[in-house]
mmCIF file of C-alpha atoms in Angstrom:
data_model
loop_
_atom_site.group_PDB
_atom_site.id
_atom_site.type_symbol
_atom_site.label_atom_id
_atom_site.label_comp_id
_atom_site.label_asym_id
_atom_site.label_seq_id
_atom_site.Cartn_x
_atom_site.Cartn_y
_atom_site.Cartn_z
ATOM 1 C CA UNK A 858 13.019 -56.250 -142.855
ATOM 2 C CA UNK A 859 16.700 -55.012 -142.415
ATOM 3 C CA UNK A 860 17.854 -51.788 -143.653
ATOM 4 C CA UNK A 861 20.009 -52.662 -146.503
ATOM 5 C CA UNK A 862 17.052 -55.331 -147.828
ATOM 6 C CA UNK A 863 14.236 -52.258 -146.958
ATOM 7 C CA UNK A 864 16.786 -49.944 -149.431
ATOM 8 C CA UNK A 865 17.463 -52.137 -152.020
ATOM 9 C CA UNK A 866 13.337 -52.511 -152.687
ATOM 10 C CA UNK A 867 13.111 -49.325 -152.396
ATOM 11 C CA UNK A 868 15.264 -48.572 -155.165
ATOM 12 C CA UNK A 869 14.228 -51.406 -157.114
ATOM 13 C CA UNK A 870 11.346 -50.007 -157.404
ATOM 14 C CA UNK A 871 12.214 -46.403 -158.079
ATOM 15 C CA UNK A 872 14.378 -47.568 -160.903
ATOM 16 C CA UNK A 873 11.669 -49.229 -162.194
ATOM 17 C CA UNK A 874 9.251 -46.150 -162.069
ATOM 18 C CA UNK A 875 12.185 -44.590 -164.089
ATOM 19 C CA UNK A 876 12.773 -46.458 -166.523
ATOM 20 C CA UNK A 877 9.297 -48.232 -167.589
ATOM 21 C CA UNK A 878 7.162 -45.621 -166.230
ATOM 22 C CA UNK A 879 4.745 -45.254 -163.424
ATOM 23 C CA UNK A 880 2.007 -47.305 -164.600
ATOM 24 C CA UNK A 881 4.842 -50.432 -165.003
ATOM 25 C CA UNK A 882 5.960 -49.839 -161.583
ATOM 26 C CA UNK A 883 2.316 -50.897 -160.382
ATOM 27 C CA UNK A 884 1.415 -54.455 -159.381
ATOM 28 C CA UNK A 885 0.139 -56.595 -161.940
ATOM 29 C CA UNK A 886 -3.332 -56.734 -162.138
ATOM 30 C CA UNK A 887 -5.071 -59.532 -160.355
ATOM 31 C CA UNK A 888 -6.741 -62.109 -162.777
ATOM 32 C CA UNK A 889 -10.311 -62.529 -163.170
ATOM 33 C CA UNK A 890 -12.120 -64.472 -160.145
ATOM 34 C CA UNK A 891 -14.112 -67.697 -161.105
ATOM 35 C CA UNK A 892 -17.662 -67.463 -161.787
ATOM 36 C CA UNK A 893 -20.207 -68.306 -158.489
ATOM 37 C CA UNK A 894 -20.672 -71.748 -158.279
ATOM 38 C CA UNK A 895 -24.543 -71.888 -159.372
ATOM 39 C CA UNK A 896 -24.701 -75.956 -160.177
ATOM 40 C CA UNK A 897 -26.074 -78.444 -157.360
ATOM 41 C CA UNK A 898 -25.731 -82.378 -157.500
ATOM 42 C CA UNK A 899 -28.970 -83.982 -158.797
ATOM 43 C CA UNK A 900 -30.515 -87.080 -159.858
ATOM 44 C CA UNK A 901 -32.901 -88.962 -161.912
ATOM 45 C CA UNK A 902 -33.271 -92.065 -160.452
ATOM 46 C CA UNK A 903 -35.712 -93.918 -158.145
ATOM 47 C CA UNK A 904 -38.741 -91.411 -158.206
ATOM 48 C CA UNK A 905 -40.664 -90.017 -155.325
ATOM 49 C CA UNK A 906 -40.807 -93.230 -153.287
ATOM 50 C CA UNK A 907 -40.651 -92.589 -149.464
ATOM 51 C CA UNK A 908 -37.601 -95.004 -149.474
ATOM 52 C CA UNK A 909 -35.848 -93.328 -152.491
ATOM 53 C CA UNK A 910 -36.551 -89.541 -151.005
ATOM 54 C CA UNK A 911 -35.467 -90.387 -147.730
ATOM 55 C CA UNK A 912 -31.782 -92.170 -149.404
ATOM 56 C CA UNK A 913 -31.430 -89.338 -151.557
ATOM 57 C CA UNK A 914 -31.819 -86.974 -148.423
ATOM 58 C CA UNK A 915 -29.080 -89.019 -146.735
ATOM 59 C CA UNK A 916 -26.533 -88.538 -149.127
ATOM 60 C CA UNK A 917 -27.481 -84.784 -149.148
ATOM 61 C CA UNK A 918 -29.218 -84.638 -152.806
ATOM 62 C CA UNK A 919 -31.722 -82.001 -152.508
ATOM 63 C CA UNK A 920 -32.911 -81.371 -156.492
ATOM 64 C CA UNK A 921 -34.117 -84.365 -158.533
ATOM 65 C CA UNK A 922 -35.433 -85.451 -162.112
ATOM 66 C CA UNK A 923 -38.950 -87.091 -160.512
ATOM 67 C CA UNK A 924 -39.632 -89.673 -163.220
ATOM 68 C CA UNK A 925 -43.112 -88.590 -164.262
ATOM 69 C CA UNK A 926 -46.423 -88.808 -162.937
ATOM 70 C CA UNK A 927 -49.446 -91.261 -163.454
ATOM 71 C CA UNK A 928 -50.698 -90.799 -167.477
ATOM 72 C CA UNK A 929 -54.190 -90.817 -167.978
ATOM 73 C CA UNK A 930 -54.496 -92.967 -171.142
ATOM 74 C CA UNK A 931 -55.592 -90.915 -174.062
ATOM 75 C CA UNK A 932 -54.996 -87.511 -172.387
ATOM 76 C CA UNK A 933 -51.481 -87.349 -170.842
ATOM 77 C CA UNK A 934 -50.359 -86.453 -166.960
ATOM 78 C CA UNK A 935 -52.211 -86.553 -164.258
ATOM 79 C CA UNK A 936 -51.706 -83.213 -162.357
ATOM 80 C CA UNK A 937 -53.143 -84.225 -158.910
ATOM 81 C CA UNK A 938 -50.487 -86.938 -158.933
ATOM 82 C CA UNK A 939 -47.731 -84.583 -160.489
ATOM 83 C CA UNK A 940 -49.007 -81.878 -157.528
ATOM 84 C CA UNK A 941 -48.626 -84.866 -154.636
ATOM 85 C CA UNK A 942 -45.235 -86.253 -156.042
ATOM 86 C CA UNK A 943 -44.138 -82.115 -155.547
ATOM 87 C CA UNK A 944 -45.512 -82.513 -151.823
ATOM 88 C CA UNK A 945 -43.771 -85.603 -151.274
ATOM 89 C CA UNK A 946 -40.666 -84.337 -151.900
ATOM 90 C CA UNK A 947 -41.048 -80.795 -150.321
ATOM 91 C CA UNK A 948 -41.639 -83.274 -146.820
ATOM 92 C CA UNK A 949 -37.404 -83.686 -147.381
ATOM 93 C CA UNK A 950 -36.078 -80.784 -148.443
ATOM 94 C CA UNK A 951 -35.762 -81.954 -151.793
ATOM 95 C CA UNK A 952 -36.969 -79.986 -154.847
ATOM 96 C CA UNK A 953 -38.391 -81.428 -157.400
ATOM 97 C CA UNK A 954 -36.942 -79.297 -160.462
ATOM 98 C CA UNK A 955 -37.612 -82.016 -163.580
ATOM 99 C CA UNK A 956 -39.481 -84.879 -165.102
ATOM 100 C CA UNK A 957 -38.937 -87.473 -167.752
ATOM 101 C CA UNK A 958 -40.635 -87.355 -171.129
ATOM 102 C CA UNK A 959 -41.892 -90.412 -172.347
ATOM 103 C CA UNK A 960 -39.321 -89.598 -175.330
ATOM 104 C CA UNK A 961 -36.807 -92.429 -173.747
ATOM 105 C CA UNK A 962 -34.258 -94.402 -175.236
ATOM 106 C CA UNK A 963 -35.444 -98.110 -174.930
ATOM 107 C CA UNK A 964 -35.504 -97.883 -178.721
ATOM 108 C CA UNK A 965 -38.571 -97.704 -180.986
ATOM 109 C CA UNK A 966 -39.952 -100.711 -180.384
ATOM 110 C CA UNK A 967 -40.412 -99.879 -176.683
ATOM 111 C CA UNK A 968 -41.812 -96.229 -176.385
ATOM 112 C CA UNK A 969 -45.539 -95.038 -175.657
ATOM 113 C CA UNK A 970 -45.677 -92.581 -178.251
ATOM 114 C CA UNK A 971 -43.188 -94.178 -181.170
ATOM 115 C CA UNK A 972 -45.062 -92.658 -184.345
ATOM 116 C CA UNK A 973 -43.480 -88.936 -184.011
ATOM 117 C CA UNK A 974 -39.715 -90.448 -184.473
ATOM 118 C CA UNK A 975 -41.464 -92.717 -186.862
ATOM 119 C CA UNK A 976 -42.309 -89.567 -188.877
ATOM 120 C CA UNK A 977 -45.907 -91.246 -189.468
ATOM 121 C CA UNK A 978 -48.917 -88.849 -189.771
ATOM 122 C CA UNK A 979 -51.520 -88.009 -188.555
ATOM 123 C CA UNK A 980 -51.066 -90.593 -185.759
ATOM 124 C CA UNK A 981 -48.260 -88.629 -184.074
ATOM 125 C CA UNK A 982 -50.578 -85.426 -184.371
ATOM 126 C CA UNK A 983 -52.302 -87.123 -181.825
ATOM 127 C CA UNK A 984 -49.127 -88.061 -179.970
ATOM 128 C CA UNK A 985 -48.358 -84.413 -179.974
ATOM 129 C CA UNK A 986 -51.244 -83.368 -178.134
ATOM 130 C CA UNK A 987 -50.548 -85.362 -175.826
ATOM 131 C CA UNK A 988 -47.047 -84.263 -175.099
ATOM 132 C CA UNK A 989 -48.493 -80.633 -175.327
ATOM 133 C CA UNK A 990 -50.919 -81.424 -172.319
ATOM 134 C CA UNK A 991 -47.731 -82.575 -169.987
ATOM 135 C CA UNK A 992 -46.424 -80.053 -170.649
ATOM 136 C CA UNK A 993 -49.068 -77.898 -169.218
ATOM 137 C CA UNK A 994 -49.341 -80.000 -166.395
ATOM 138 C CA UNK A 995 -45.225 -79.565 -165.774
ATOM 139 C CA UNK A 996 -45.561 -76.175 -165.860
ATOM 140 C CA UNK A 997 -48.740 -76.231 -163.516
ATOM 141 C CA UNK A 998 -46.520 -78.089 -161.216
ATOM 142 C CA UNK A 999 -43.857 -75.842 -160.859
ATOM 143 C CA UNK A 1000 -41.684 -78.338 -163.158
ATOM 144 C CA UNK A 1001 -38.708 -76.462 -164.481
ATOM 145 C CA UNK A 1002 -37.203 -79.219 -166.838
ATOM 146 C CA UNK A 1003 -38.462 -81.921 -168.723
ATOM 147 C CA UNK A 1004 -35.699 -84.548 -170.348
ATOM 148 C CA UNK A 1005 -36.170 -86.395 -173.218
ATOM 149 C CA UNK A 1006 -34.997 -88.319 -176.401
ATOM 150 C CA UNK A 1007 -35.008 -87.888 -179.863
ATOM 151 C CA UNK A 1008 -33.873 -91.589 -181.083
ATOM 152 C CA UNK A 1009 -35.226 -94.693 -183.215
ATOM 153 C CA UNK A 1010 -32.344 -97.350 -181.899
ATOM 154 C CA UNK A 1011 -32.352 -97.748 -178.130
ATOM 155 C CA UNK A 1012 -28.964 -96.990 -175.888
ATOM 156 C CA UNK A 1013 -26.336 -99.780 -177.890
ATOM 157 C CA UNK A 1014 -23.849 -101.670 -176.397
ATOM 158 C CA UNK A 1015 -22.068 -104.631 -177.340
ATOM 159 C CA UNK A 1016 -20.646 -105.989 -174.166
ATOM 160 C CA UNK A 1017 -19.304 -106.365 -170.377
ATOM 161 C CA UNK A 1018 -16.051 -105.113 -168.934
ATOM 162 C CA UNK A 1019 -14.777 -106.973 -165.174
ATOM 163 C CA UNK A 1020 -12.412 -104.956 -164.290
ATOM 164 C CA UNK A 1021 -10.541 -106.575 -161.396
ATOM 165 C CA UNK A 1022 -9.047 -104.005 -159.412
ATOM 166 C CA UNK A 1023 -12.302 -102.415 -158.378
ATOM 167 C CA UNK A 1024 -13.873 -105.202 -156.820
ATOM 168 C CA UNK A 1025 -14.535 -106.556 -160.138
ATOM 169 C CA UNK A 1026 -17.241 -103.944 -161.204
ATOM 170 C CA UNK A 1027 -19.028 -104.257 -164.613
ATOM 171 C CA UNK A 1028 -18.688 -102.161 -167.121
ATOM 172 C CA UNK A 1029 -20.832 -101.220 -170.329
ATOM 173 C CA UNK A 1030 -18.591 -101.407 -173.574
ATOM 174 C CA UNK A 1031 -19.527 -100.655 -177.114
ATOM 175 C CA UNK A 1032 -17.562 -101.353 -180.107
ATOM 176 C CA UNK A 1033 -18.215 -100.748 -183.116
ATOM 177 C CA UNK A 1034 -16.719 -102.782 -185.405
ATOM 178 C CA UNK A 1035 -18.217 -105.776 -182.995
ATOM 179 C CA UNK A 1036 -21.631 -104.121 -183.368
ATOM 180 C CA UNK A 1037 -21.178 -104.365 -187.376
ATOM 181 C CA UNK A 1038 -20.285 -107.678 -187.515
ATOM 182 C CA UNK A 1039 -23.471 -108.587 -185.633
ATOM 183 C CA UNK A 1040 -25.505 -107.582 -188.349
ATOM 184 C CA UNK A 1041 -28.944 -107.250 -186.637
ATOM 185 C CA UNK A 1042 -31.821 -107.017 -187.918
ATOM 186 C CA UNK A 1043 -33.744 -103.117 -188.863
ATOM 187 C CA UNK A 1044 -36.312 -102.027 -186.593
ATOM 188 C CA UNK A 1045 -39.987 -100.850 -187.999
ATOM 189 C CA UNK A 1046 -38.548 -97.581 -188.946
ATOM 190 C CA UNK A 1047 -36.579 -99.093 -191.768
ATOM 191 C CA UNK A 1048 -33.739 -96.811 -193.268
ATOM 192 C CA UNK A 1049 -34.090 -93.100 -191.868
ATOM 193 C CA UNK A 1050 -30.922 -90.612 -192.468
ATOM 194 C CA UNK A 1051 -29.799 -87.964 -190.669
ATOM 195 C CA UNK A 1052 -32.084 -85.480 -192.762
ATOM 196 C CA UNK A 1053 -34.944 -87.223 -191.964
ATOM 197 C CA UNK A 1054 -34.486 -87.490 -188.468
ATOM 198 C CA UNK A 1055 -34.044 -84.074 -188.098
ATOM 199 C CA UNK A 1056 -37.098 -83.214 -189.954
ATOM 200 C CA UNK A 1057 -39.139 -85.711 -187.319
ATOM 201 C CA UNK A 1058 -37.450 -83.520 -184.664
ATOM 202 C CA UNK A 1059 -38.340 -79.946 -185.938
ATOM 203 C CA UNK A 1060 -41.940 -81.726 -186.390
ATOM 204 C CA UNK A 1061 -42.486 -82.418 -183.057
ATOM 205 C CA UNK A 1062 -40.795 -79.332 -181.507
ATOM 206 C CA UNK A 1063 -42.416 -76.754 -184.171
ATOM 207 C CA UNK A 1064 -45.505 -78.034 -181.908
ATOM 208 C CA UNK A 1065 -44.536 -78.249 -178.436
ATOM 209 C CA UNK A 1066 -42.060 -75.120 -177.979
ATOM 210 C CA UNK A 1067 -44.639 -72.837 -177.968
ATOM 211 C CA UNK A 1068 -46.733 -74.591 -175.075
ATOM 212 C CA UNK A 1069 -42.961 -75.220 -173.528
ATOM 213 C CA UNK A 1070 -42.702 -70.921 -173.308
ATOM 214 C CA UNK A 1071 -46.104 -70.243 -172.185
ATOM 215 C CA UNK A 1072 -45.957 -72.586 -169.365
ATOM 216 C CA UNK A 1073 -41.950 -71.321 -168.753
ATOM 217 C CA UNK A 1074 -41.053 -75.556 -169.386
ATOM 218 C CA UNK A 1075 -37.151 -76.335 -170.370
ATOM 219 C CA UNK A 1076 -36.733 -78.977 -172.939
ATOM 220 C CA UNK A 1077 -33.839 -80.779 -172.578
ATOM 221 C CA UNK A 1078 -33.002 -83.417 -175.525
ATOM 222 C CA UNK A 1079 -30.712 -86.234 -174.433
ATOM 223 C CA UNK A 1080 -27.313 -86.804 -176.883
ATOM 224 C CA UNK A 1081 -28.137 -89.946 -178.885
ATOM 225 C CA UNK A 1082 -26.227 -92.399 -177.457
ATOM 226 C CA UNK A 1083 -23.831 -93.003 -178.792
ATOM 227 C CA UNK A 1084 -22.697 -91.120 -181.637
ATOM 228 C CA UNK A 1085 -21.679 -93.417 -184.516
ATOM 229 C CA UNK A 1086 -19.869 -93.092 -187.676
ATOM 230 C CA UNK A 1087 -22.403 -94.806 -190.534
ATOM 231 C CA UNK A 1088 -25.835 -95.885 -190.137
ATOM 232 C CA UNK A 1089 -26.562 -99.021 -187.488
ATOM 233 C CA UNK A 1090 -29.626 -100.801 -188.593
ATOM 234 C CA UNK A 1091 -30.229 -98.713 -191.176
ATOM 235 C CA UNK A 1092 -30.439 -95.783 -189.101
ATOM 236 C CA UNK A 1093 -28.186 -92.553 -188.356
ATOM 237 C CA UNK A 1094 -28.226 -90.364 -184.813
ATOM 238 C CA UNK A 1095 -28.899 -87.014 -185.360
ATOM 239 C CA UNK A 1096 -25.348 -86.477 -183.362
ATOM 240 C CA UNK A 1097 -23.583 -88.285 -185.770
ATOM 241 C CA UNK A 1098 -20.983 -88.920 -187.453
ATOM 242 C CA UNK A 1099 -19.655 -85.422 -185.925
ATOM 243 C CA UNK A 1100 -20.757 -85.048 -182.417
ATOM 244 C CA UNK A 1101 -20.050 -81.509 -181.994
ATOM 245 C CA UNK A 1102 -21.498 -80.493 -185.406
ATOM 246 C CA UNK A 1103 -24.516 -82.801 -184.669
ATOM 247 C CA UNK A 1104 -25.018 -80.446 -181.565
ATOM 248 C CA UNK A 1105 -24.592 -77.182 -183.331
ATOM 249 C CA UNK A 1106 -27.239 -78.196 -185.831
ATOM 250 C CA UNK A 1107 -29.637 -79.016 -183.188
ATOM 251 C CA UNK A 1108 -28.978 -75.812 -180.987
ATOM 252 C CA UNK A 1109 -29.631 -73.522 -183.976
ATOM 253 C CA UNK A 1110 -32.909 -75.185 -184.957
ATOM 254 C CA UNK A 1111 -34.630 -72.579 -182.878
ATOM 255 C CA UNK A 1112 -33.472 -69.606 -181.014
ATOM 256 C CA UNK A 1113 -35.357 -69.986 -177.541
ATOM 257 C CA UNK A 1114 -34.440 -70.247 -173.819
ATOM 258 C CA UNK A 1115 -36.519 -73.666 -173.619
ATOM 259 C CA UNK A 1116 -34.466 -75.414 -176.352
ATOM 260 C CA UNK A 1117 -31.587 -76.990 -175.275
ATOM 261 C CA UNK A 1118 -29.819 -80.025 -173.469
ATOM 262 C CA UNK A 1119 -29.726 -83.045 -171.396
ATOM 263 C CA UNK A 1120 -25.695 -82.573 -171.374
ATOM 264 C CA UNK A 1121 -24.549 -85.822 -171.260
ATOM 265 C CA UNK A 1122 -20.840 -85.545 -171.315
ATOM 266 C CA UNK A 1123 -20.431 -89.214 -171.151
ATOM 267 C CA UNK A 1124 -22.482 -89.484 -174.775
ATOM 268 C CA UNK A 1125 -20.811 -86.890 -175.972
ATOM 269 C CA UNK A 1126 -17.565 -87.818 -175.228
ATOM 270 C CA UNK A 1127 -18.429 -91.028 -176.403
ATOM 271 C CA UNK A 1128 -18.069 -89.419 -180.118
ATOM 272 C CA UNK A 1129 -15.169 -87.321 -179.573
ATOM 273 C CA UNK A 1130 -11.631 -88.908 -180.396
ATOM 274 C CA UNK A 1131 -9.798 -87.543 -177.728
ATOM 275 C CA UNK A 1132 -12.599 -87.217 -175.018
ATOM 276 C CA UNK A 1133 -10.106 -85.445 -172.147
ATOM 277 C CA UNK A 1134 -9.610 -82.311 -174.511
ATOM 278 C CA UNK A 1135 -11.940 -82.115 -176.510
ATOM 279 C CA UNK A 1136 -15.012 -81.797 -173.818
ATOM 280 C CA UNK A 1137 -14.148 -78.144 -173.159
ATOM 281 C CA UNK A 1138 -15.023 -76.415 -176.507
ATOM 282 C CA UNK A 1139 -18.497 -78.419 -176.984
ATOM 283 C CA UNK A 1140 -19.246 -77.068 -173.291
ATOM 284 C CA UNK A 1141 -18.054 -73.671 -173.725
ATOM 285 C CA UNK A 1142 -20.091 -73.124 -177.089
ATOM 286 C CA UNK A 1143 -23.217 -74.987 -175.757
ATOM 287 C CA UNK A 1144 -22.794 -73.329 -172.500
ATOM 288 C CA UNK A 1145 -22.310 -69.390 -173.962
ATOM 289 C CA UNK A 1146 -25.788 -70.407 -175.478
ATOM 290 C CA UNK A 1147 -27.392 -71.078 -172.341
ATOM 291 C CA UNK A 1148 -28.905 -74.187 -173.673
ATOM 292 C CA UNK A 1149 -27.238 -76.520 -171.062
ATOM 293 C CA UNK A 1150 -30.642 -77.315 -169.080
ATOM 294 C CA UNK A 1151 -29.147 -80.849 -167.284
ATOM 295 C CA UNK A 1152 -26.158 -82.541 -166.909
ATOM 296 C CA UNK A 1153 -25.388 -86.007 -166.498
ATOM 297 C CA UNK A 1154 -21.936 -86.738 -165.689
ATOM 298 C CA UNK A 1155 -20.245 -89.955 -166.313
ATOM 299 C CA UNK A 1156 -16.981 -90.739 -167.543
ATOM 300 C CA UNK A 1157 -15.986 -93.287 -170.012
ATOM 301 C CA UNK A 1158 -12.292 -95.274 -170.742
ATOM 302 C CA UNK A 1159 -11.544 -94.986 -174.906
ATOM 303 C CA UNK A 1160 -13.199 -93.027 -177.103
ATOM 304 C CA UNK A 1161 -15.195 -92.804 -180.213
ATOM 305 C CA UNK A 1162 -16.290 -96.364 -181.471
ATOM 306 C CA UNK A 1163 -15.203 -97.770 -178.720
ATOM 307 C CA UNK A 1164 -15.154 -97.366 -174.827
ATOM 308 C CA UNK A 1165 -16.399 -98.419 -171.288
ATOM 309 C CA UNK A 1166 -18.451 -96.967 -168.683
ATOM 310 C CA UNK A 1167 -16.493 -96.382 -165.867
ATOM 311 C CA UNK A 1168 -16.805 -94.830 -162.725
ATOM 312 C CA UNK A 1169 -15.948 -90.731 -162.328
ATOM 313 C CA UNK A 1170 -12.936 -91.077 -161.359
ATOM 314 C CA UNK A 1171 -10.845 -93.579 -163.478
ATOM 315 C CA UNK A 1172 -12.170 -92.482 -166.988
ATOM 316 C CA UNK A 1173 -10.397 -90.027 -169.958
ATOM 317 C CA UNK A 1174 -11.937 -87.105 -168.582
ATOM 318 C CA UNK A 1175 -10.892 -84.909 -165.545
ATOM 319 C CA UNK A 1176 -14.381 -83.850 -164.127
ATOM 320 C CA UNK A 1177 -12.895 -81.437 -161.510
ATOM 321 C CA UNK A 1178 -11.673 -79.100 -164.660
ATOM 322 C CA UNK A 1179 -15.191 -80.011 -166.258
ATOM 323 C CA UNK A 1180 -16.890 -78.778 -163.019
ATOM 324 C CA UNK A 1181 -14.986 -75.870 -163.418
ATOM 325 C CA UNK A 1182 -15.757 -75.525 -166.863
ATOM 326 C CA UNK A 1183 -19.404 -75.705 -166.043
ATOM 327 C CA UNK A 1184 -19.041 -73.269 -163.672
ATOM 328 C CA UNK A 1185 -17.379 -70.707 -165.999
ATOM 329 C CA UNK A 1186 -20.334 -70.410 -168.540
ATOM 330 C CA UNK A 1187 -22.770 -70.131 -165.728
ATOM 331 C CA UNK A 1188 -24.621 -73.250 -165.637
ATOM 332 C CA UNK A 1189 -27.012 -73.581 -162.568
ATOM 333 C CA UNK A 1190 -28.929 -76.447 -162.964
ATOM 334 C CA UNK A 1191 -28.160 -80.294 -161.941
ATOM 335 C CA UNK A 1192 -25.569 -82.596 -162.208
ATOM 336 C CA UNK A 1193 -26.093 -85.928 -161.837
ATOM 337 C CA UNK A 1194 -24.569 -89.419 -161.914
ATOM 338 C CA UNK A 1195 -25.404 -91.740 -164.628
ATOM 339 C CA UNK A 1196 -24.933 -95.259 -166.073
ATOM 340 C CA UNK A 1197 -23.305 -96.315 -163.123
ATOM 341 C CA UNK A 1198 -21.327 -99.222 -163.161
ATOM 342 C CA UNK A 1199 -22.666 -102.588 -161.891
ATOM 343 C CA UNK A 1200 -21.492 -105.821 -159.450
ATOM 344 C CA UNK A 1201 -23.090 -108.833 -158.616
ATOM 345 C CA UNK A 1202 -23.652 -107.537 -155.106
ATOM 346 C CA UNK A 1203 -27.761 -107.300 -154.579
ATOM 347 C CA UNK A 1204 -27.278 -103.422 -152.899
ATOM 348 C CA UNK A 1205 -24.679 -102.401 -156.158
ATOM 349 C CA UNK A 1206 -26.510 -99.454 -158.143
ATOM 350 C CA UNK A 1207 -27.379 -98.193 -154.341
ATOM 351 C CA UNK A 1208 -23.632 -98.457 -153.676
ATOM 352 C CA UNK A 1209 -22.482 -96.824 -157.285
ATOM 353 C CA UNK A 1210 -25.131 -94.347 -156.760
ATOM 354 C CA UNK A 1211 -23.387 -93.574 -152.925
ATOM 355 C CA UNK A 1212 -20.254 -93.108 -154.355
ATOM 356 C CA UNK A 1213 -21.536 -90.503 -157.192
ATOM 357 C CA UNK A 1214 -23.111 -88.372 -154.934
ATOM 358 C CA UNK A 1215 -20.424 -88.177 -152.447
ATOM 359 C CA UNK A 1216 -17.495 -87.617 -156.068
ATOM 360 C CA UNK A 1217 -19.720 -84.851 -156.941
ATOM 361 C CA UNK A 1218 -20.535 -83.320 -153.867
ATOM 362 C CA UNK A 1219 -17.185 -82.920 -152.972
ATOM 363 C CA UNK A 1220 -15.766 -81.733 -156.645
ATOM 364 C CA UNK A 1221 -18.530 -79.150 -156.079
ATOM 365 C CA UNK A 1222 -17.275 -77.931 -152.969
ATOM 366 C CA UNK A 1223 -13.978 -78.091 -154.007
ATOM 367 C CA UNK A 1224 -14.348 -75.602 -157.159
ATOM 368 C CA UNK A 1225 -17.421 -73.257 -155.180
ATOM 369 C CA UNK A 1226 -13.820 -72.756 -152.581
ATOM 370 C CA UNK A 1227 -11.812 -71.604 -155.286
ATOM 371 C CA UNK A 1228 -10.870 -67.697 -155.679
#
C-alpha cells in the first residue's frame, strides 16, 4: 500500500474511533453461519430388489423408504422378512431408514385396512392391532420411519400435460373446476367433513402412538393430496380448505417426537396460492417443531386448484432456497423425488428417477458448501 493511501486509513479510522466511539470503529460482526447440512437424498421407490438396490447404489442413494415387508394375513409384518430386506440392503451400503404403512392413497376402495378412515367400529379395532404389531416389528428392525396416509379419496387428478420442449414429457394436472363438473359418483364412505375425519385420525393414533414411542417408530402422515377448497365426492381433506391451518391442526393433536410428517412440498404447495413464497413459513413452523420426519420434493407449475407436475427444476418453487430452508431448521432425514413426470419411452420413470437423484444430489452439495 503507498504511504499517502496507508495514512489516509489510518486516519479514517482514528476519526472514526473519535467520533462514534471505539466499539463503532470495530468491524462489523460477521453474520450467523448456516446450519450443518444434516439431510441426505432418499427414496421410496422400487423396494429391496437386487436390481433396484444395485440402481439406487449407482446413482449414489444410500437411505431408502423399503416398501414394507411380507404381511402375515390376520397378524401384520413378517419380521424375518423385514430383518432380510435390512440385510439386503446393508450388502450396498444403503440404509434402510423407513417403510410404507398400508395407510396409502389409492383411495378407500383400494386399501387393506379401509374401516379406520371409514370410522366403522369395532372392525377397525381389529385393524388397529394390526398396525400396532408393525409397528413392533419396524422398531425390531431398526426401522426409523414409517409413512403413511390419512385419506378416503385416492391421489385426484383430472388430466395430462405434453409439454413439448422437454421431449414431450407428461405431466399430471388437476383442476378443479374440471373435477366439479365431472360430478362422480361418492365412494362407500358417503359424506364425511373435516371434523369427522379428524376424529377417525385421533382414533387411530390415540392407539398406535404409544406402541410408535416404545419401539422409538416415527410416524410420518402424508399431506392429503391435494388440498381442495369444498368437499369432492362428498368428502373434505383434513388439509383443507387452508393448507397451512390444516397442518397446524394436525401437528398440535399430540405433543410427541413420533408425530409428524411425510413433507410433501409438492402437496402442500399444491394448496398454497402463491406456492414460490409461501413454502417458507409452513417449513419454518413445521420444521421449529421437529415434526418434519420425510420429505418428498417435487415441484409443481400453478397453484391452488390448479397445477402440473413438473420436473424440479421448471416448477414455481426454487428448491435450492428450500434446501436451504430445510437445512436451517435442522432437518436430517430424507429427501426424495416424487411423482415424477412420465414419456412414452419404456425406461422413462428410470430416466425421471436419474435425473432426481442427480438435481438433488447436487443442490445438496451445493448448500452443505455454503459458509
Amino acid at each position: 500500500m503507498k504511504r499517502n493511501n496507508f495514512l489516509k486509513v489510518i486516519t479514517a479510522g482514528s476519526v472514526g474511533a473519535a467520533v462514534f466511539g471505539p466499539d463503532h470503529a470495530k468491524a462489523a460482526p460477521k453474520p450467523t453461519p448456516p446450519k450443518k447440512l444434516l439431510m441426505k437424498v432418499g427414496c421410496q421407490s422400487g423396494g429391496t430388489s437386487v436390481e433396484n438396490l444395485e440402481f439406487k447404489a449407482r446413482h449414489g442413494v444410500f437411505n431408502i423408504d423399503g416398501g414394507s415387508p411380507v404381511t402375515i394375513p390376520g397378524k401384520g409384518w413378517d419380521l424375518e422378512d423385514s430383518l432380510k430386506k435390512k440385510e439386503a440392503c446393508e450388502k450396498y451400503g444403503i440404509s434402510l431408514d423407513a417403510y410404507h404403512y398400508p395407510l396409502i392413497s389409492a383411495g378407500i376402495d383400494k386399501v387393506a385396512y379401509p374401516n379406520i378412515m371409514l370410522g366403522k367400529s369395532p372392525e377397525r379395532d381389529r385393524e388397529i392391532e394390526i398396525l400396532q404389531q408393525m409397528i413392533q416389528v419396524a422398531g425390531k428392525s431398526g426401522i426409523k420411519v414409517l409413512n403413511y396416509n390419512t385419506t378416503i379419496l385416492p391421489v385426484l387428478r383430472t388430466g395430462k400435460y405434453i409439454d413439448t420442449k422437454r421431449g414431450n414429457a407428461e405431466y399430471s394436472v388437476w383442476n378443479y373446476e374440471e373435477a366439479v363438473k365431472r360430478n362422480d359418483l361418492k365412494t362407500i364412505a358417503g359424506d364425511v367433513s373435516v371434523d369427522q375425519i379428524f376424529e377417525r385420525i385421533t382414533y387411530l393414533l390415540d392407539r398406535i402412538l404409544p406402541v410408535a414411542k416404545e419401539y422409538k417408530v416415527k410416524l410420518a402422515n402424508h399431506i392429503a393430496d391435494p388440498p381442495i377448497p369444498a368437499p369432492i365426492r362428498g368428502v373434505m381433506r383434513w388439509n383443507s380448505p387452508d393448507v397451512f391451518k390444516g397442518i397446524q391442526r394436525f401437528a398440535k393433536l399430540y405433543d410427541s417426537e413420533y408425530h409428524g410428517f411425510n413433507f410433501c412440498i409438492g402437496s402442500i404447495a399444491e394448496g398454497l396460492k402463491d406456492p414460490k413464497n409461501d413454502i417458507y413459513p409452513i417449513i419454518k413452523w413445521v420444521g421449529d417443531r421437529n415434526q418434519i420426519f420425510n420429505v418428498h420434493l417435487r415441484n409443481i407449475k400453478g397453484s391452488f386448484n390448479n397445477f402440473q407436475e413438473v420436473y424440479p427444476d421448471n416448477g414455481e418453487m426454487n428448491f435450492a432456497q428450500v434446501i436451504r430452508a430445510l437445512r436451517d431448521v435442522g432437518y436430517s432425514g430424507m429427501v426424495m423425488p416424487d411423482h415424477v413426470p412420465h414419456h412414452h419411452d419404456p425406461a422413462s420413470s428410470l430416466q425421471a428417477f436419474s435425473f432426481c437423484y442427480g438435481y438433488i444430489k447436487g443442490l445438496l452439495q451445493t448448500v452443505s458448501e455454503e459458509v
